[in-house]
Tab-separated table of C-alpha atoms in Angstrom:
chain	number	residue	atom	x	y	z
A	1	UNK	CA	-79.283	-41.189	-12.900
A	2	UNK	CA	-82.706	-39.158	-12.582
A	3	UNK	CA	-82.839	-36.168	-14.749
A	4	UNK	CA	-85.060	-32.871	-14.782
A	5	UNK	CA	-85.557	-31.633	-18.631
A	6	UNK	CA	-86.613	-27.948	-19.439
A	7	UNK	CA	-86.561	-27.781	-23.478
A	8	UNK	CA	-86.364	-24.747	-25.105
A	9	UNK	CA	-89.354	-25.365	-26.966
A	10	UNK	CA	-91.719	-27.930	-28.029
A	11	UNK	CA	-89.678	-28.904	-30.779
A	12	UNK	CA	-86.427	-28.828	-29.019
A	13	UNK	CA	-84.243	-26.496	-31.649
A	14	UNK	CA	-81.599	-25.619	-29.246
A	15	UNK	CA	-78.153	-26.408	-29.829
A	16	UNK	CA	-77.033	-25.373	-26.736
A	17	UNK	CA	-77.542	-27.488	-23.731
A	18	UNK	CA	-77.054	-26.852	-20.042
A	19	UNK	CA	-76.336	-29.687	-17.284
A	20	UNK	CA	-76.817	-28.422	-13.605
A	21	UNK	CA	-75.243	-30.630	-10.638
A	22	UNK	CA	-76.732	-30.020	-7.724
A	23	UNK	CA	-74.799	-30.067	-3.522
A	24	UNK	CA	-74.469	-32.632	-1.577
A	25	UNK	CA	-78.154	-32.900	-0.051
A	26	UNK	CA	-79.768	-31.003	-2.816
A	27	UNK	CA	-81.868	-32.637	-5.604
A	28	UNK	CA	-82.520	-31.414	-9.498
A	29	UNK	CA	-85.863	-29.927	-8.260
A	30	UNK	CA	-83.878	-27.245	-5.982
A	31	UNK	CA	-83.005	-25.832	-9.706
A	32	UNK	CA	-86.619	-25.256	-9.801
A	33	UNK	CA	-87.845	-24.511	-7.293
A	34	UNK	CA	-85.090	-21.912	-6.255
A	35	UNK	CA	-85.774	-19.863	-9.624
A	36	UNK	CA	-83.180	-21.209	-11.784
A	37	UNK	CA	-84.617	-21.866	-14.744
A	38	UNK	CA	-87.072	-19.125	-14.963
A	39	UNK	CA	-83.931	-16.806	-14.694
A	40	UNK	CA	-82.859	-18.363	-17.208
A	41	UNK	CA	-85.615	-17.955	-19.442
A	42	UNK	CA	-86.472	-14.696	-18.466
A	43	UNK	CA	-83.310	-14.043	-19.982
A	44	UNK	CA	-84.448	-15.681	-23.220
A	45	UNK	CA	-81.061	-17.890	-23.327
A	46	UNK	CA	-81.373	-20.291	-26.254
A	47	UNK	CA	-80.440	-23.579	-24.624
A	48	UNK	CA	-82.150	-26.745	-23.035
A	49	UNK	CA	-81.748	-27.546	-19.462
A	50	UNK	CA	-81.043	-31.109	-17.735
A	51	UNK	CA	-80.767	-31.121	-14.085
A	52	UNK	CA	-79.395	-34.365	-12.767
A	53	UNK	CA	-79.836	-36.253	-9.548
A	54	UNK	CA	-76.060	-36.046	-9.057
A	55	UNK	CA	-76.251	-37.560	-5.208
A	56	UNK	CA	-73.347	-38.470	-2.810
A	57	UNK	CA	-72.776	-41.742	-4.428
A	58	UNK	CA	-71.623	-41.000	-7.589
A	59	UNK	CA	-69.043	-39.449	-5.856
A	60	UNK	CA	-67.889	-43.000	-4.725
A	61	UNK	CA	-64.448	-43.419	-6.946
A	62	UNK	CA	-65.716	-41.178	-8.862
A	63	UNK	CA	-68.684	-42.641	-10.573
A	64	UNK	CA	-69.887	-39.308	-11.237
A	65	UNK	CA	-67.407	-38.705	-14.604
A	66	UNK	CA	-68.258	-42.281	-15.913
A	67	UNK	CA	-72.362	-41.528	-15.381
A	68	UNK	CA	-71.975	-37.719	-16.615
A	69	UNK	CA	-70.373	-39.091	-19.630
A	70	UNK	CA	-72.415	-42.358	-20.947
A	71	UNK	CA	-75.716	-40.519	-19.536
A	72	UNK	CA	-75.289	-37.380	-20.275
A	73	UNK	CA	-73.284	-35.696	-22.072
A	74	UNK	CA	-72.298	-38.515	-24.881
A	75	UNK	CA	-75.736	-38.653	-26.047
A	76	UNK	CA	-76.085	-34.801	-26.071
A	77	UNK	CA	-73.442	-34.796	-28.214
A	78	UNK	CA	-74.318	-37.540	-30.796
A	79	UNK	CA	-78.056	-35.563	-30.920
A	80	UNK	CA	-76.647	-32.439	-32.450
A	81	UNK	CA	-75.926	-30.303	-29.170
A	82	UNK	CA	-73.070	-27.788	-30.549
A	83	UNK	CA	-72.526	-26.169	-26.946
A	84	UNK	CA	-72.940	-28.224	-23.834
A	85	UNK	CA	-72.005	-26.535	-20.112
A	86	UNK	CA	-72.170	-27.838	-16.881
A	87	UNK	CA	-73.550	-25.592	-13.806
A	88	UNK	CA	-72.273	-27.318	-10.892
A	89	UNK	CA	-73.121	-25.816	-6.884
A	90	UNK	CA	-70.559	-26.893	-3.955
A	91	UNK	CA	-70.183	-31.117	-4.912
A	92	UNK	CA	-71.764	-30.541	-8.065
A	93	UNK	CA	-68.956	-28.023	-8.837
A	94	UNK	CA	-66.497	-31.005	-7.965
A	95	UNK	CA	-68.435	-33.131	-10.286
A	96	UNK	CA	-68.183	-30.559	-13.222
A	97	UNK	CA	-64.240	-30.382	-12.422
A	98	UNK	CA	-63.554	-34.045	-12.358
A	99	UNK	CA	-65.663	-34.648	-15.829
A	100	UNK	CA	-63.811	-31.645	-17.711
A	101	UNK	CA	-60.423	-32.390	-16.242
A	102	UNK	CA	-61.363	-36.080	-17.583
A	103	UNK	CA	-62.856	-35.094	-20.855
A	104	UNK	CA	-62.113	-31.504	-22.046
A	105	UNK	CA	-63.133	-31.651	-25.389
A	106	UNK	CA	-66.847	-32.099	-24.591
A	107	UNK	CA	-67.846	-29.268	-22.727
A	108	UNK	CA	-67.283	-25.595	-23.858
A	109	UNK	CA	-67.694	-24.000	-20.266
A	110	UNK	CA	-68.031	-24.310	-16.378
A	111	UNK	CA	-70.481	-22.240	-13.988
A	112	UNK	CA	-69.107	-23.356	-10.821
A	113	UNK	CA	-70.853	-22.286	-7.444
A	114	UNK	CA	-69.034	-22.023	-4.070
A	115	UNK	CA	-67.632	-25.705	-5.554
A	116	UNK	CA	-66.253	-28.005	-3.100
A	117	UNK	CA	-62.571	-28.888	-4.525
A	118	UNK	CA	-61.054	-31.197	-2.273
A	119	UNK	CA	-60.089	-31.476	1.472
A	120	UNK	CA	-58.971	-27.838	2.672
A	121	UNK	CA	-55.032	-29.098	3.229
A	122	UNK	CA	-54.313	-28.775	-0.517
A	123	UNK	CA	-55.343	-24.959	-1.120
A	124	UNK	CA	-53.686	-23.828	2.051
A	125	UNK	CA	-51.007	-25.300	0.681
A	126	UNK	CA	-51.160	-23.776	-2.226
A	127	UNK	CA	-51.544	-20.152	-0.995
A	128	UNK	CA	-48.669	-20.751	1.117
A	129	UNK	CA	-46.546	-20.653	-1.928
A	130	UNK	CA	-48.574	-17.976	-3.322
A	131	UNK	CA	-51.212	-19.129	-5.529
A	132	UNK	CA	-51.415	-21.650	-7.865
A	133	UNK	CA	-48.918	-20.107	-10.574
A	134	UNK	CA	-46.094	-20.653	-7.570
A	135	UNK	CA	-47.453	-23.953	-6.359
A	136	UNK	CA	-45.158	-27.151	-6.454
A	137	UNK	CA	-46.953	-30.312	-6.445
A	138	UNK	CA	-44.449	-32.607	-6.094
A	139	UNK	CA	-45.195	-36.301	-6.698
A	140	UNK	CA	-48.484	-37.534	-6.814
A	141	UNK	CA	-50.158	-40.830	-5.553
A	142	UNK	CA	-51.994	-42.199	-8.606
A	143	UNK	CA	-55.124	-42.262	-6.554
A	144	UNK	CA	-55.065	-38.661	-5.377
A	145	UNK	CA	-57.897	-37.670	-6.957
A	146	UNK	CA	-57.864	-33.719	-5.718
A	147	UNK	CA	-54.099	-33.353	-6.000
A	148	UNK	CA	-54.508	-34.664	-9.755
A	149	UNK	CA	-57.600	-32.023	-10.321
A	150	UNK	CA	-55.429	-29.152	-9.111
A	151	UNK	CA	-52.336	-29.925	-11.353
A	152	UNK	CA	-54.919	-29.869	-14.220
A	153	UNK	CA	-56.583	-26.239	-12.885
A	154	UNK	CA	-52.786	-24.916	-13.008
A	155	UNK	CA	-52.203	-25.252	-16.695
A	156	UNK	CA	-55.230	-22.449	-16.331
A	157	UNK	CA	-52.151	-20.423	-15.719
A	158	UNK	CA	-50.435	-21.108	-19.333
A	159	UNK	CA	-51.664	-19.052	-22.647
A	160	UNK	CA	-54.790	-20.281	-24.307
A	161	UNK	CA	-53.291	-22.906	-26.305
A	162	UNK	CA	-54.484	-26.366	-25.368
A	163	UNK	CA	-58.163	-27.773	-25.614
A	164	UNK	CA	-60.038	-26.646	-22.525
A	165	UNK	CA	-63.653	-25.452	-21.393
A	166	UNK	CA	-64.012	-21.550	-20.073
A	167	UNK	CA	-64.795	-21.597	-16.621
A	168	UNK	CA	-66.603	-19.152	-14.447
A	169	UNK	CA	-66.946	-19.158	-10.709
A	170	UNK	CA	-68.907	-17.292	-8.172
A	171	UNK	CA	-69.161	-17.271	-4.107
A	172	UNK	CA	-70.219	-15.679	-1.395
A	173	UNK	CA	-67.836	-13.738	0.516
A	174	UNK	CA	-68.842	-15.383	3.652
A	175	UNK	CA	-68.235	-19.161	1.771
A	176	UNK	CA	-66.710	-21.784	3.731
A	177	UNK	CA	-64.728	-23.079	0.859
A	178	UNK	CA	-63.536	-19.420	-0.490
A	179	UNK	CA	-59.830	-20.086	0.144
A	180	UNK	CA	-60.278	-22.597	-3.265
A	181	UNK	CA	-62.841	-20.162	-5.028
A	182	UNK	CA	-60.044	-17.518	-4.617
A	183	UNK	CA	-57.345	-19.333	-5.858
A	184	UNK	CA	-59.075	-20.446	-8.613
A	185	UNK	CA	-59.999	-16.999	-9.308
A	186	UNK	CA	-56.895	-15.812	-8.891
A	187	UNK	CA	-55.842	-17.522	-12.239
A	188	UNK	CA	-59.224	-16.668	-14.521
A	189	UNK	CA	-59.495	-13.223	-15.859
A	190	UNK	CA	-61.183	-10.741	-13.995
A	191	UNK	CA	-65.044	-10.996	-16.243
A	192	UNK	CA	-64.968	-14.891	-15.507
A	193	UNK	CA	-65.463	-14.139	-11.480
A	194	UNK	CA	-68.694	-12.861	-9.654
A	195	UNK	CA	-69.014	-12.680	-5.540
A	196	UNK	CA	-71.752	-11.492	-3.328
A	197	UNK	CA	-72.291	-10.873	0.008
A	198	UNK	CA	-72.791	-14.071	1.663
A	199	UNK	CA	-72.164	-17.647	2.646
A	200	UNK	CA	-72.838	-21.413	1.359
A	201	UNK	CA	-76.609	-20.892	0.703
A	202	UNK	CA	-79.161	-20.598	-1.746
A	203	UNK	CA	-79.744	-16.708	-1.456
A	204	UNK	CA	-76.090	-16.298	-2.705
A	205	UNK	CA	-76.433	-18.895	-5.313
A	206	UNK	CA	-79.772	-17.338	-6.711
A	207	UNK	CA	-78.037	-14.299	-6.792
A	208	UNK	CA	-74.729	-15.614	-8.567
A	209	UNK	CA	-76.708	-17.761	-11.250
A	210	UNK	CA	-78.152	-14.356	-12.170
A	211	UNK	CA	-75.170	-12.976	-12.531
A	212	UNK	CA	-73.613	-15.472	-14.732
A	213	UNK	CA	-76.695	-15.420	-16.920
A	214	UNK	CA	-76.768	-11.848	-17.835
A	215	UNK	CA	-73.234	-11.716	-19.396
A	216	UNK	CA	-72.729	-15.777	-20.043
A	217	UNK	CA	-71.231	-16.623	-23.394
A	218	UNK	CA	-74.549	-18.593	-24.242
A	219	UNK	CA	-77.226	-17.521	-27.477
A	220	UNK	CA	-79.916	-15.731	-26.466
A	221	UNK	CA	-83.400	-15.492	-28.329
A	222	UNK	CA	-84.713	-12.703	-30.476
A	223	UNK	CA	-80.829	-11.509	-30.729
A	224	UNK	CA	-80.226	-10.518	-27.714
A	225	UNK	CA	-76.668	-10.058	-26.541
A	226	UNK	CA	-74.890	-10.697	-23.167
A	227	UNK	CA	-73.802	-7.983	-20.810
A	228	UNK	CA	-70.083	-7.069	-21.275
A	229	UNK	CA	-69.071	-8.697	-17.463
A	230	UNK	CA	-66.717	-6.872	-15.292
A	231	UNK	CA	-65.222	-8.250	-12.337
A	232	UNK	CA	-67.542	-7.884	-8.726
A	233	UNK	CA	-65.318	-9.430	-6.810
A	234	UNK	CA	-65.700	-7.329	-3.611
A	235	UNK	CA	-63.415	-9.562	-1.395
């Protein structure tokens, strides 16, 4: 897997490191050129950035948690990284699901943008029995991926009292996969959601990044502190 690198400095002192999945047809250099790392650092957030080539076909039976993990994240780990989050647009959102829901323990938080979660059948299901607090999943085929990753988002419904990452999750209000992003909203407290006006594009995901940034639970240089986030979601 390709990776993009953007080090906090020369001597890379972060502790905090953050792994962006791109879409479908996107590549690690959209984070760049699209302004996503100089928000970041305009915001003086103390972390180092890897943006991986995350393509369709690690998506094949699910390749994507296997190369995330012996790639990525393992070896963040073992060098000293003390928080590691993933940032994850449409597939790469999927991606960032499937490797939490997989291995919990080694990532602190989610940024998840407009993510793709599965063929639309399942969350219209679900909000026709009223969200995902409601939802009965019945029995599921062992290789029902998307059912499986659903079960695991509805324990997001008990108290905070098994080992799981924060996640955030913005969309435009215009999305074509905002039936999930609602549901999932639906279940994360109020701070933990941002929307803007608009649909499955760049301009809304430049715009939700930013967002994110200003009140993410992430250091910050120079003692800086994050914005106390309220909820913006404006339906």
């Amino acid at each position: 897997m390709n990776i993009l690198t953007d080090y906090l400095d020369k001597e890379s002192s972060a502790k905090s490191l953050i792994i962006m999945l791109p879409g479908a047809y996107d590549s690690p250099a959209n984070f760049l050129s699209q302004g996503f790392v100089v928000g970041l650092r305009a915001r003086n957030i103390a972390a180092d950035v890897m943006m991986a080539d995350a393509h369709v076909d690690y998506y094949t039976d699910q390749k994507i948690v296997s190369r995330l993990h012996t790639q990525l994240v393992q070896p963040a780990r073992s060098k000293g990284y003390e928080q590691i989050w993933l940032a994850g647009i449409s597939l790469g959102g999927y991606g960032s699901l499937l490797y939490s829901q997989k291995y919990p323990e080694m990532i602190n938080g989610l940024f998840l943008m407009a993510p793709f979660m599965g063929p639309r059948n399942i969350p219209l299901e679900i909000q026709q029995q009223g969200g995902l607090k409601y939802w009965q999943a019945g029995n599921i085929p062992e290789e029902d991926y998307d059912r499986k990753l659903w079960l695991w988002l509805q324990r997001y419904c008990l108290p905070y009292n098994w080992s799981r990452p924060l996640i955030y999750i913005g969309y435009g209000t215009e999305d074509r996969f905002i039936t999930s992003s609602r549901l999932l909203a639906q279940i994360l407290p109020p701070e933990q959601t941002f929307t803007v006006a608009g649909g499955h594009d760049w301009l809304s995901w430049q715009q939700l990044w930013l967002k994110f940034l200003d009140c993410a639970p992430l250091p910050r240089k120079l003692g800086l502190q994050a914005q106390l986030c309220r909820s913006t979601d404006v339906q």
